[in-house]
mmCIF file of C-alpha atoms and ligand atoms in Angstrom:
data_model
loop_
_atom_site.group_PDB
_atom_site.id
_atom_site.type_symbol
_atom_site.label_atom_id
_atom_site.label_comp_id
_atom_site.label_asym_id
_atom_site.label_seq_id
_atom_site.Cartn_x
_atom_site.Cartn_y
_atom_site.Cartn_z
ATOM 1 C CA MET A 278 10.259 153.160 191.943
ATOM 2 C CA PRO A 279 7.700 152.929 194.785
ATOM 3 C CA GLN A 280 8.865 154.068 198.235
ATOM 4 C CA SER A 281 7.839 151.190 200.437
ATOM 5 C CA GLN A 282 6.529 147.698 199.838
ATOM 6 C CA ASN A 283 3.541 148.060 202.150
ATOM 7 C CA ASN A 284 2.004 151.472 201.835
ATOM 8 C CA LYS A 285 1.667 152.133 198.152
ATOM 9 C CA THR A 286 -1.473 153.612 196.650
ATOM 10 C CA ILE A 287 -2.192 151.820 193.400
ATOM 11 C CA LEU A 288 -4.869 152.633 190.831
ATOM 12 C CA VAL A 289 -6.264 149.377 189.441
ATOM 13 C CA THR A 290 -8.508 149.836 186.421
ATOM 14 C CA GLY A 291 -10.975 147.052 185.705
ATOM 15 C CA SER A 292 -10.950 146.210 189.434
ATOM 16 C CA ALA A 293 -14.358 144.517 189.160
ATOM 17 C CA GLY A 294 -13.130 142.395 186.234
ATOM 18 C CA PHE A 295 -11.715 138.892 186.551
ATOM 19 C CA ILE A 296 -7.980 139.666 186.705
ATOM 20 C CA GLY A 297 -8.500 143.114 188.279
ATOM 21 C CA PHE A 298 -10.503 141.598 191.130
ATOM 22 C CA HIS A 299 -7.861 139.007 192.020
ATOM 23 C CA THR A 300 -5.047 141.537 191.672
ATOM 24 C CA THR A 301 -6.838 144.068 193.862
ATOM 25 C CA LEU A 302 -7.591 141.453 196.503
ATOM 26 C CA ALA A 303 -3.930 140.431 196.652
ATOM 27 C CA LEU A 304 -2.785 144.078 196.913
ATOM 28 C CA LEU A 305 -5.311 144.846 199.658
ATOM 29 C CA LYS A 306 -4.198 141.781 201.603
ATOM 30 C CA GLN A 307 -0.608 143.014 201.350
ATOM 31 C CA GLY A 308 -1.709 146.262 203.008
ATOM 32 C CA HIS A 309 -1.669 148.570 200.002
ATOM 33 C CA THR A 310 -4.375 151.114 199.274
ATOM 34 C CA VAL A 311 -6.203 150.402 196.031
ATOM 35 C CA ILE A 312 -8.179 152.933 194.053
ATOM 36 C CA GLY A 313 -10.444 150.776 191.911
ATOM 37 C CA LEU A 314 -12.039 151.988 188.713
ATOM 38 C CA ASP A 315 -14.531 150.130 186.520
ATOM 39 C CA ASN A 316 -17.575 150.998 184.413
ATOM 40 C CA LEU A 317 -19.252 147.649 185.246
ATOM 41 C CA ASN A 318 -20.315 147.369 181.606
ATOM 42 C CA PRO A 319 -22.675 144.599 180.466
ATOM 43 C CA TYR A 320 -20.249 142.805 178.079
ATOM 44 C CA TYR A 321 -20.961 139.873 180.404
ATOM 45 C CA ASP A 322 -23.270 139.528 183.395
ATOM 46 C CA PRO A 323 -22.570 142.628 185.529
ATOM 47 C CA SER A 324 -23.865 140.826 188.618
ATOM 48 C CA LEU A 325 -20.601 138.838 188.628
ATOM 49 C CA LYS A 326 -18.640 142.110 188.533
ATOM 50 C CA LYS A 327 -20.758 143.472 191.384
ATOM 51 C CA ALA A 328 -20.217 140.281 193.403
ATOM 52 C CA ARG A 329 -16.445 140.605 193.012
ATOM 53 C CA ASN A 330 -16.613 144.284 193.927
ATOM 54 C CA LYS A 331 -18.676 143.520 197.019
ATOM 55 C CA ILE A 332 -15.854 141.334 198.316
ATOM 56 C CA LEU A 333 -13.328 144.118 197.686
ATOM 57 C CA LYS A 334 -15.506 146.750 199.348
ATOM 58 C CA LYS A 335 -15.137 144.925 202.659
ATOM 59 C CA TYR A 336 -11.586 146.286 202.813
ATOM 60 C CA PRO A 337 -11.322 149.838 204.207
ATOM 61 C CA ASN A 338 -8.232 150.412 202.036
ATOM 62 C CA TYR A 339 -10.306 149.935 198.846
ATOM 63 C CA HIS A 340 -11.855 153.023 197.228
ATOM 64 C CA PHE A 341 -14.042 152.336 194.219
ATOM 65 C CA TYR A 342 -15.146 154.672 191.435
ATOM 66 C CA GLN A 343 -17.657 153.605 188.807
ATOM 67 C CA GLY A 344 -16.929 155.329 185.522
ATOM 68 C CA ASP A 345 -15.608 155.023 182.011
ATOM 69 C CA LEU A 346 -12.024 155.466 180.821
ATOM 70 C CA ILE A 347 -13.283 157.240 177.730
ATOM 71 C CA ASP A 348 -14.606 159.964 180.061
ATOM 72 C CA LEU A 349 -11.468 162.087 180.497
ATOM 73 C CA PRO A 350 -12.912 164.423 183.198
ATOM 74 C CA PHE A 351 -13.778 161.310 185.229
ATOM 75 C CA ILE A 352 -10.162 160.069 185.132
ATOM 76 C CA LYS A 353 -8.909 163.557 186.044
ATOM 77 C CA LYS A 354 -11.301 163.692 188.997
ATOM 78 C CA VAL A 355 -10.034 160.386 190.407
ATOM 79 C CA LEU A 356 -6.375 161.301 189.958
ATOM 80 C CA VAL A 357 -6.812 164.683 191.632
ATOM 81 C CA LYS A 358 -8.525 163.102 194.614
ATOM 82 C CA HIS A 359 -5.798 160.560 195.396
ATOM 83 C CA LYS A 360 -2.021 160.649 195.491
ATOM 84 C CA ILE A 361 -1.310 157.589 193.358
ATOM 85 C CA ASP A 362 2.079 155.828 193.313
ATOM 86 C CA GLN A 363 1.515 153.301 190.545
ATOM 87 C CA ILE A 364 -1.008 152.444 187.833
ATOM 88 C CA CYS A 365 -2.096 148.886 187.121
ATOM 89 C CA HIS A 366 -4.224 149.171 183.988
ATOM 90 C CA LEU A 367 -6.317 146.046 183.440
ATOM 91 C CA ALA A 368 -9.601 147.495 182.130
ATOM 92 C CA ALA A 369 -10.221 146.794 178.462
ATOM 93 C CA GLN A 370 -12.767 145.498 176.051
ATOM 94 C CA ALA A 371 -11.645 141.876 176.141
ATOM 95 C CA GLY A 372 -12.558 138.960 173.864
ATOM 96 C CA VAL A 373 -11.337 138.017 170.407
ATOM 97 C CA ARG A 374 -14.636 136.905 168.883
ATOM 98 C CA TYR A 375 -16.643 139.940 170.028
ATOM 99 C CA SER A 376 -14.183 142.184 168.189
ATOM 100 C CA LEU A 377 -15.493 140.823 164.867
ATOM 101 C CA THR A 378 -18.944 142.250 165.572
ATOM 102 C CA HIS A 379 -18.179 145.224 167.871
ATOM 103 C CA PRO A 380 -14.995 146.877 166.548
ATOM 104 C CA HIS A 381 -15.822 150.318 167.970
ATOM 105 C CA SER A 382 -15.909 149.059 171.524
ATOM 106 C CA TYR A 383 -12.209 148.105 171.154
ATOM 107 C CA ILE A 384 -11.262 151.445 169.648
ATOM 108 C CA GLN A 385 -13.037 153.293 172.461
ATOM 109 C CA SER A 386 -11.914 151.359 175.543
ATOM 110 C CA ASN A 387 -8.576 149.992 174.360
ATOM 111 C CA LEU A 388 -7.244 152.930 172.373
ATOM 112 C CA VAL A 389 -9.067 156.097 173.486
ATOM 113 C CA GLY A 390 -9.394 154.944 177.115
ATOM 114 C CA PHE A 391 -5.824 153.635 177.223
ATOM 115 C CA THR A 392 -4.387 156.906 175.905
ATOM 116 C CA HIS A 393 -6.513 159.026 178.261
ATOM 117 C CA LEU A 394 -5.188 157.094 181.235
ATOM 118 C CA LEU A 395 -1.575 157.049 180.070
ATOM 119 C CA ASP A 396 -1.603 160.781 179.343
ATOM 120 C CA GLU A 397 -3.046 161.568 182.777
ATOM 121 C CA THR A 398 -0.417 159.263 184.315
ATOM 122 C CA LYS A 399 2.201 161.501 182.704
ATOM 123 C CA ASN A 400 0.385 164.721 183.699
ATOM 124 C CA HIS A 401 0.246 163.629 187.338
ATOM 125 C CA LYS A 402 3.899 162.598 187.300
ATOM 126 C CA ILE A 403 3.091 159.021 188.249
ATOM 127 C CA LYS A 404 6.151 157.000 187.203
ATOM 128 C CA ASP A 405 4.984 153.391 186.917
ATOM 129 C CA PHE A 406 2.419 152.143 184.411
ATOM 130 C CA ILE A 407 1.828 148.364 184.305
ATOM 131 C CA TYR A 408 -0.782 147.286 181.757
ATOM 132 C CA ALA A 409 -2.447 144.217 180.255
ATOM 133 C CA SER A 410 -1.424 143.167 176.801
ATOM 134 C CA SER A 411 -2.308 139.724 175.435
ATOM 135 C CA SER A 412 -0.942 136.559 173.858
ATOM 136 C CA SER A 413 -3.264 137.467 170.956
ATOM 137 C CA VAL A 414 -0.602 139.879 169.683
ATOM 138 C CA TYR A 415 1.293 136.836 168.350
ATOM 139 C CA GLY A 416 -1.557 136.461 165.861
ATOM 140 C CA GLN A 417 -0.652 134.280 162.946
ATOM 141 C CA ASN A 418 2.877 133.495 164.190
ATOM 142 C CA GLU A 419 3.677 129.857 163.624
ATOM 143 C CA LYS A 420 6.931 129.614 165.546
ATOM 144 C CA LEU A 421 6.338 128.097 168.969
ATOM 145 C CA PRO A 422 6.812 128.928 171.773
ATOM 146 C CA PHE A 423 5.995 132.629 171.361
ATOM 147 C CA ALA A 424 8.911 134.774 172.544
ATOM 148 C CA VAL A 425 8.643 138.457 173.475
ATOM 149 C CA ASN A 426 11.102 139.483 170.772
ATOM 150 C CA ASP A 427 9.242 137.645 167.977
ATOM 151 C CA PRO A 428 7.744 139.981 165.360
ATOM 152 C CA VAL A 429 4.086 140.701 166.112
ATOM 153 C CA ASP A 430 2.947 142.530 163.008
ATOM 154 C CA ARG A 431 0.187 140.221 161.842
ATOM 155 C CA PRO A 432 -2.678 140.423 164.361
ATOM 156 C CA ALA A 433 -5.568 138.056 163.605
ATOM 157 C CA SER A 434 -8.235 140.265 165.215
ATOM 158 C CA LEU A 435 -8.923 143.884 166.078
ATOM 159 C CA TYR A 436 -8.610 142.914 169.745
ATOM 160 C CA ALA A 437 -5.041 141.767 169.070
ATOM 161 C CA ALA A 438 -4.323 144.908 167.038
ATOM 162 C CA SER A 439 -5.553 147.100 169.912
ATOM 163 C CA LYS A 440 -3.237 145.324 172.369
ATOM 164 C CA LYS A 441 -0.233 145.648 170.048
ATOM 165 C CA ALA A 442 -1.128 149.339 169.652
ATOM 166 C CA ASN A 443 -1.084 149.669 173.462
ATOM 167 C CA GLU A 444 2.485 148.379 173.527
ATOM 168 C CA LEU A 445 3.539 150.943 170.897
ATOM 169 C CA ILE A 446 1.750 153.835 172.620
ATOM 170 C CA ALA A 447 3.306 152.840 175.968
ATOM 171 C CA TYR A 448 6.732 152.785 174.332
ATOM 172 C CA THR A 449 6.220 156.325 173.059
ATOM 173 C CA TYR A 450 5.341 157.581 176.545
ATOM 174 C CA HIS A 451 8.364 155.813 177.968
ATOM 175 C CA HIS A 452 10.587 157.352 175.289
ATOM 176 C CA LEU A 453 9.198 160.883 175.463
ATOM 177 C CA TYR A 454 8.399 161.286 179.158
ATOM 178 C CA GLY A 455 10.440 158.603 180.932
ATOM 179 C CA LEU A 456 7.443 156.637 182.227
ATOM 180 C CA ASN A 457 8.233 153.110 183.450
ATOM 181 C CA CYS A 458 5.956 150.970 181.272
ATOM 182 C CA THR A 459 5.563 147.212 181.544
ATOM 183 C CA GLY A 460 3.161 145.356 179.243
ATOM 184 C CA LEU A 461 2.044 141.883 180.286
ATOM 185 C CA ARG A 462 0.990 139.430 177.597
ATOM 186 C CA PHE A 463 -1.429 137.166 179.466
ATOM 187 C CA PHE A 464 -2.103 133.693 178.068
ATOM 188 C CA THR A 465 -5.711 132.382 178.425
ATOM 189 C CA VAL A 466 -6.294 133.090 182.107
ATOM 190 C CA TYR A 467 -8.715 130.913 184.085
ATOM 191 C CA GLY A 468 -9.814 130.312 187.666
ATOM 192 C CA PRO A 469 -12.519 131.123 190.226
ATOM 193 C CA TYR A 470 -14.625 134.213 189.404
ATOM 194 C CA GLY A 471 -13.465 133.737 185.798
ATOM 195 C CA ARG A 472 -15.018 135.249 182.708
ATOM 196 C CA PRO A 473 -18.364 133.863 181.499
ATOM 197 C CA ASP A 474 -17.393 134.393 177.833
ATOM 198 C CA MET A 475 -14.376 132.072 178.052
ATOM 199 C CA ALA A 476 -14.166 128.343 177.274
ATOM 200 C CA LEU A 477 -13.929 126.929 180.794
ATOM 201 C CA PHE A 478 -16.989 128.833 181.993
ATOM 202 C CA LEU A 479 -18.987 128.230 178.793
ATOM 203 C CA PHE A 480 -18.220 124.505 178.731
ATOM 204 C CA THR A 481 -18.992 124.011 182.432
ATOM 205 C CA GLN A 482 -22.263 125.904 182.118
ATOM 206 C CA ALA A 483 -23.330 124.003 178.969
ATOM 207 C CA ILE A 484 -22.400 120.536 180.250
ATOM 208 C CA LEU A 485 -24.375 121.104 183.455
ATOM 209 C CA ALA A 486 -27.379 122.275 181.402
ATOM 210 C CA ASP A 487 -27.170 119.269 179.023
ATOM 211 C CA GLN A 488 -26.410 121.628 176.156
ATOM 212 C CA THR A 489 -24.015 120.989 173.289
ATOM 213 C CA ILE A 490 -20.580 122.611 173.465
ATOM 214 C CA LYS A 491 -18.949 124.083 170.366
ATOM 215 C CA VAL A 492 -15.504 122.590 169.774
ATOM 216 C CA PHE A 493 -13.673 124.726 167.256
ATOM 217 C CA ASN A 494 -11.041 123.527 164.799
ATOM 218 C CA HIS A 495 -12.477 120.053 165.465
ATOM 219 C CA GLY A 496 -10.724 120.028 168.855
ATOM 220 C CA LYS A 497 -7.287 120.400 167.300
ATOM 221 C CA MET A 498 -6.405 123.455 169.330
ATOM 222 C CA GLN A 499 -3.807 124.062 171.992
ATOM 223 C CA ARG A 500 -3.978 126.725 174.649
ATOM 224 C CA ASP A 501 -1.398 127.694 177.253
ATOM 225 C CA PHE A 502 -4.069 128.013 179.995
ATOM 226 C CA THR A 503 -2.665 130.018 182.907
ATOM 227 C CA TYR A 504 -4.100 129.961 186.413
ATOM 228 C CA ILE A 505 -5.186 133.275 187.912
ATOM 229 C CA ASP A 506 -2.941 133.063 191.004
ATOM 230 C CA ASP A 507 0.112 132.716 188.752
ATOM 231 C CA ILE A 508 -1.001 135.737 186.719
ATOM 232 C CA VAL A 509 -1.461 137.808 189.887
ATOM 233 C CA ALA A 510 2.031 136.809 191.054
ATOM 234 C CA GLY A 511 3.407 138.124 187.740
ATOM 235 C CA ILE A 512 1.491 141.405 188.045
ATOM 236 C CA LEU A 513 2.720 141.942 191.616
ATOM 237 C CA ALA A 514 6.311 141.191 190.577
ATOM 238 C CA SER A 515 5.988 143.742 187.733
ATOM 239 C CA LEU A 516 4.680 146.393 190.132
ATOM 240 C CA ASP A 517 7.526 145.681 192.566
ATOM 241 C CA ARG A 518 10.231 145.965 189.944
ATOM 242 C CA ALA A 519 8.719 148.635 187.658
ATOM 243 C CA TYR A 520 11.254 148.323 184.841
ATOM 244 C CA PRO A 521 11.772 151.309 182.507
ATOM 245 C CA TYR A 522 10.272 149.516 179.490
ATOM 246 C CA GLU A 523 9.487 145.804 179.246
ATOM 247 C CA ILE A 524 7.079 143.351 177.689
ATOM 248 C CA PHE A 525 6.621 140.018 179.471
ATOM 249 C CA ASN A 526 4.825 136.797 178.597
ATOM 250 C CA LEU A 527 2.788 135.471 181.499
ATOM 251 C CA GLY A 528 1.821 131.975 180.364
ATOM 252 C CA ASN A 529 1.917 128.534 181.912
ATOM 253 C CA HIS A 530 4.500 127.254 179.389
ATOM 254 C CA GLN A 531 2.496 123.968 179.218
ATOM 255 C CA PRO A 532 0.038 124.068 176.299
ATOM 256 C CA VAL A 533 -2.929 121.748 176.628
ATOM 257 C CA GLU A 534 -4.984 120.092 173.863
ATOM 258 C CA LEU A 535 -8.593 121.257 173.861
ATOM 259 C CA GLU A 536 -9.797 117.633 173.939
ATOM 260 C CA TYR A 537 -7.849 116.984 177.164
ATOM 261 C CA PHE A 538 -9.153 120.234 178.661
ATOM 262 C CA ILE A 539 -12.740 119.061 178.004
ATOM 263 C CA GLU A 540 -11.941 115.661 179.539
ATOM 264 C CA LEU A 541 -10.776 117.392 182.717
ATOM 265 C CA ILE A 542 -14.016 119.382 182.947
ATOM 266 C CA GLU A 543 -16.049 116.199 182.381
ATOM 267 C CA LYS A 544 -14.074 114.379 185.073
ATOM 268 C CA ASN A 545 -14.599 117.154 187.620
ATOM 269 C CA LEU A 546 -18.310 117.458 186.836
ATOM 270 C CA GLY A 547 -18.820 113.699 186.650
ATOM 271 C CA LYS A 548 -20.690 114.245 183.391
ATOM 272 C CA LYS A 549 -19.968 113.836 179.668
ATOM 273 C CA ALA A 550 -20.097 116.748 177.223
ATOM 274 C CA LYS A 551 -22.226 116.744 174.063
ATOM 275 C CA LYS A 552 -19.879 118.099 171.408
ATOM 276 C CA GLU A 553 -20.409 119.837 168.107
ATOM 277 C CA PHE A 554 -17.166 119.906 166.095
ATOM 278 C CA LEU A 555 -16.732 123.078 164.045
ATOM 279 C CA PRO A 556 -13.992 124.671 161.893
ATOM 280 C CA LEU A 557 -11.556 127.274 163.229
ATOM 281 C CA GLN A 558 -13.364 130.564 163.913
ATOM 282 C CA ALA A 559 -12.292 133.756 162.184
ATOM 283 C CA GLY A 560 -9.879 135.658 164.437
ATOM 284 C CA ASP A 561 -8.824 132.536 166.358
ATOM 285 C CA VAL A 562 -5.386 130.941 166.324
ATOM 286 C CA ARG A 563 -4.593 127.205 166.474
ATOM 287 C CA ALA A 564 -2.058 127.238 169.284
ATOM 288 C CA THR A 565 -0.608 129.449 171.989
ATOM 289 C CA TYR A 566 2.523 128.638 173.947
ATOM 290 C CA ALA A 567 4.519 131.115 176.039
ATOM 291 C CA ASP A 568 8.282 131.352 176.108
ATOM 292 C CA ILE A 569 8.768 132.656 179.650
ATOM 293 C CA THR A 570 12.576 132.906 179.773
ATOM 294 C CA SER A 571 12.549 136.677 180.185
ATOM 295 C CA SER A 572 9.773 136.633 182.837
ATOM 296 C CA GLN A 573 11.705 133.991 184.785
ATOM 297 C CA GLN A 574 14.916 135.987 184.627
ATOM 298 C CA LYS A 575 13.671 139.538 185.131
ATOM 299 C CA LEU A 576 10.597 138.986 187.315
ATOM 300 C CA ASN A 577 11.801 135.831 189.045
ATOM 301 C CA TRP A 578 8.400 134.496 187.965
ATOM 302 C CA GLN A 579 7.435 130.858 187.651
ATOM 303 C CA PRO A 580 3.895 129.521 187.111
ATOM 304 C CA THR A 581 3.120 126.755 189.593
ATOM 305 C CA THR A 582 -0.460 125.618 188.960
ATOM 306 C CA ALA A 583 -1.021 122.513 186.851
ATOM 307 C CA ILE A 584 -4.118 122.500 184.649
ATOM 308 C CA GLU A 585 -5.563 119.537 186.595
ATOM 309 C CA THR A 586 -5.423 121.517 189.864
ATOM 310 C CA GLY A 587 -6.676 124.751 188.309
ATOM 311 C CA VAL A 588 -9.701 123.231 186.564
ATOM 312 C CA ALA A 589 -10.696 121.426 189.784
ATOM 313 C CA LYS A 590 -10.508 124.733 191.696
ATOM 314 C CA PHE A 591 -12.633 126.511 189.093
ATOM 315 C CA ILE A 592 -15.340 123.857 189.144
ATOM 316 C CA LYS A 593 -15.416 123.814 192.937
ATOM 317 C CA TRP A 594 -15.935 127.593 192.885
ATOM 318 C CA TYR A 595 -18.544 127.412 190.100
ATOM 319 C CA LYS A 596 -20.662 124.875 191.984
ATOM 320 C CA GLU A 597 -20.499 126.861 195.217
ATOM 321 C CA TYR A 598 -21.175 130.220 193.559
ATOM 322 C CA TYR A 599 -24.138 128.993 191.495
ATOM 323 C CA LYS A 600 -25.327 126.654 194.293
ATOM 324 C CA ILE A 601 -25.146 123.476 192.218
ATOM 325 C CA LYS A 602 -25.374 120.168 194.086
HETATM 326 N N1 LIG B 118 -8.584 136.754 180.803
HETATM 327 C C1 LIG B 118 -7.672 136.482 179.859
HETATM 328 O O1 LIG B 118 -7.462 135.316 179.486
HETATM 329 C C2 LIG B 118 -6.858 137.588 179.239
HETATM 330 C C3 LIG B 118 -5.868 137.219 178.295
HETATM 331 C C4 LIG B 118 -5.102 138.228 177.730
HETATM 332 C C5 LIG B 118 -5.293 139.534 178.083
HETATM 333 N N2 LIG B 118 -6.280 139.873 178.969
HETATM 334 C C6 LIG B 118 -6.436 141.287 179.312
HETATM 335 O O2 LIG B 118 -6.387 141.409 180.720
HETATM 336 C C7 LIG B 118 -7.216 142.481 181.157
HETATM 337 C C8 LIG B 118 -8.217 141.984 182.167
HETATM 338 O O3 LIG B 118 -9.002 140.958 181.549
HETATM 339 P P1 LIG B 118 -10.172 140.184 182.305
HETATM 340 O O4 LIG B 118 -10.144 138.782 181.827
HETATM 341 O O5 LIG B 118 -10.101 140.484 183.751
HETATM 342 O O6 LIG B 118 -11.441 140.897 181.650
HETATM 343 P P2 LIG B 118 -12.754 141.478 182.325
HETATM 344 O O7 LIG B 118 -13.666 141.839 181.194
HETATM 345 O O8 LIG B 118 -13.265 140.528 183.352
HETATM 346 O O9 LIG B 118 -12.249 142.780 183.066
HETATM 347 C C9 LIG B 118 -12.137 144.035 182.459
HETATM 348 C C10 LIG B 118 -12.898 145.034 183.317
HETATM 349 O O10 LIG B 118 -12.708 146.323 182.746
HETATM 350 C C11 LIG B 118 -13.936 147.016 182.758
HETATM 351 N N3 LIG B 118 -13.925 147.954 181.633
HETATM 352 C C12 LIG B 118 -13.907 147.647 180.308
HETATM 353 N N4 LIG B 118 -13.888 148.767 179.558
HETATM 354 C C13 LIG B 118 -13.881 149.808 180.434
HETATM 355 C C14 LIG B 118 -13.865 151.218 180.280
HETATM 356 N N5 LIG B 118 -13.888 151.788 179.061
HETATM 357 N N6 LIG B 118 -13.851 151.988 181.394
HETATM 358 C C15 LIG B 118 -13.859 151.431 182.629
HETATM 359 N N7 LIG B 118 -13.889 150.105 182.838
HETATM 360 C C16 LIG B 118 -13.898 149.300 181.745
HETATM 361 C C17 LIG B 118 -15.013 145.953 182.617
HETATM 362 O O11 LIG B 118 -16.261 146.349 183.170
HETATM 363 C C18 LIG B 118 -14.404 144.762 183.357
HETATM 364 O O12 LIG B 118 -14.862 144.686 184.690
HETATM 365 C C19 LIG B 118 -7.836 143.047 179.882
HETATM 366 O O13 LIG B 118 -7.041 144.122 179.455
HETATM 367 C C20 LIG B 118 -7.750 141.900 178.907
HETATM 368 O O14 LIG B 118 -7.748 142.355 177.580
HETATM 369 C C21 LIG B 118 -7.060 138.919 179.554
#
């Protein structure tokens, strides 16, 4: 376990990414030292990653390294330079749909990169390894809500398979070397500085540009959209407790129909969407819904942001960031 609440040195991978940025900011504000690592890859507009990183660089207790997790000497260099107390591993090749066309990117970042980092964590005798898994691991499960002890052996995409593999690899390192490993299954995270490849961003952008939005499964989809501040609270609680081996669902526990989600965006933009209704995409699932009993009990975690509040906050940010009247 970490020595003190306020002077930990934490390595956050993917610190220029959406969740990594918000997590790092919260840690810096709490007075911790953060070693940030990111390759700033162009999966989506790197200028957004640079803008997030610019905000973080204003903090003297933030030390950033640009590099790739598949570059083992790079990871070794960073770990030798700093005495790290805990690892918060959020870097990954994200996105379900992209994994249909770019499978190797998932193998490289999510399997090779993950194992490089975990193995160096062991070599440097760092005890706590908190990492991002995903609600995608529930794949084709039909039982709702999704509980952490449900079987997750039928991933619907290579992205999901890579996240499930992370959980298994982490278990092995816990078993063999006594590392404290906590995997967090995030459920569709959204909020300011959010990802441009995700629905809220894509829909907002398209509606403002008078373009048609693609509504998959004819709008008959449910997502347990989870606000970024709630996700960060769950990550911080996991770092504070650093259990020997756990998997937690971090989801809002309030699934929302896609049609209602679009209505909220329209209401906040004061503009109607042009919709194209399409069938369910390969790799996608119809519904996600988190059972959070274990996260409530063991992390004392409770999501507090209603979708109406969260969408309004995102759109306020979007308009300010992209200077839209
Ligand atoms: N956003 C969500 O809804 C969601 C849901 C479930 C799980 N997750 C997981 O949470 C984590 C963070 O997601 P996010 O939404 O912030 O994504 P993101 O793409 O915004 O952030 C990931 C960051 O990692 C960096 N990165 C990727 N591969 C790298 C590599 N090989 N070496 C170094 N840096 C690399 C990217 O440049 C990016 O800045 C990921 O592991 C993702 O799979 C996210």
